[in-house]
Amino acid sequence: MSKNRKEEYREENSTYLAEMALQEGVKQLSGGVLYKVIESGSGTVTPSAGSVVSVHYRGTLINGREFDNSYKRNCPEAFRLNQVIEGWQIALQQMHVGDKWIIYIPAALGYGNRASGPIPGGSILIFEVELLGIA
């Protein structure tokens, strides 16, 4: 991506996030992480940074391009929360088991300006996340 295109891409992502913040039902967490509740679970506890969580998720970019999907693999992922991107840490610590949210993560709380596989640097990450369990 050329330098000008990188700047345009970052601007597109910034504009997208600002527009999403104005959408009905979209709420903001610390660091500018946005979320929208799709389903509310019945769990009563939330994970801490040191918790191991089990989730199903689908990750996309603002253009709708999917970069990861545990549903397609038919296999939920489990990981220690403090070992994933900061945007996930912020959002998942607010979720209860059974919650399903769409999370909009600013680039600074995702991969920043560096690319990661199919994800260009400066990308907002959009995840549909379902919290299945906490250990």
C-alpha angles and dihedrals in degrees: 000000000000120000092253092048091050090054091047090049093052090048092050089051093048092049091048092053092048090051093047090053088063095051119111113263095015114126132187130234129188118302092027096288108156127202142179123201113234097171132003118223129214097236119121102201132066125211123256125220091267095049123112108230132194115213144167114214148166119207125202141165124237090268089059095252109149117225101173138010127178090185090064090051088049087223125107117222124237123198143148105266095225089060098064134073116301094245090061091048091053095047101039093051086064096049130093126213108280095026116132116195140168107230124198110200120195114231092249090062094043123042097324115210095334122095120238115197107298092356114097119219114268094032127151107225119219117198132182099206130186116191106217102172149348126217 
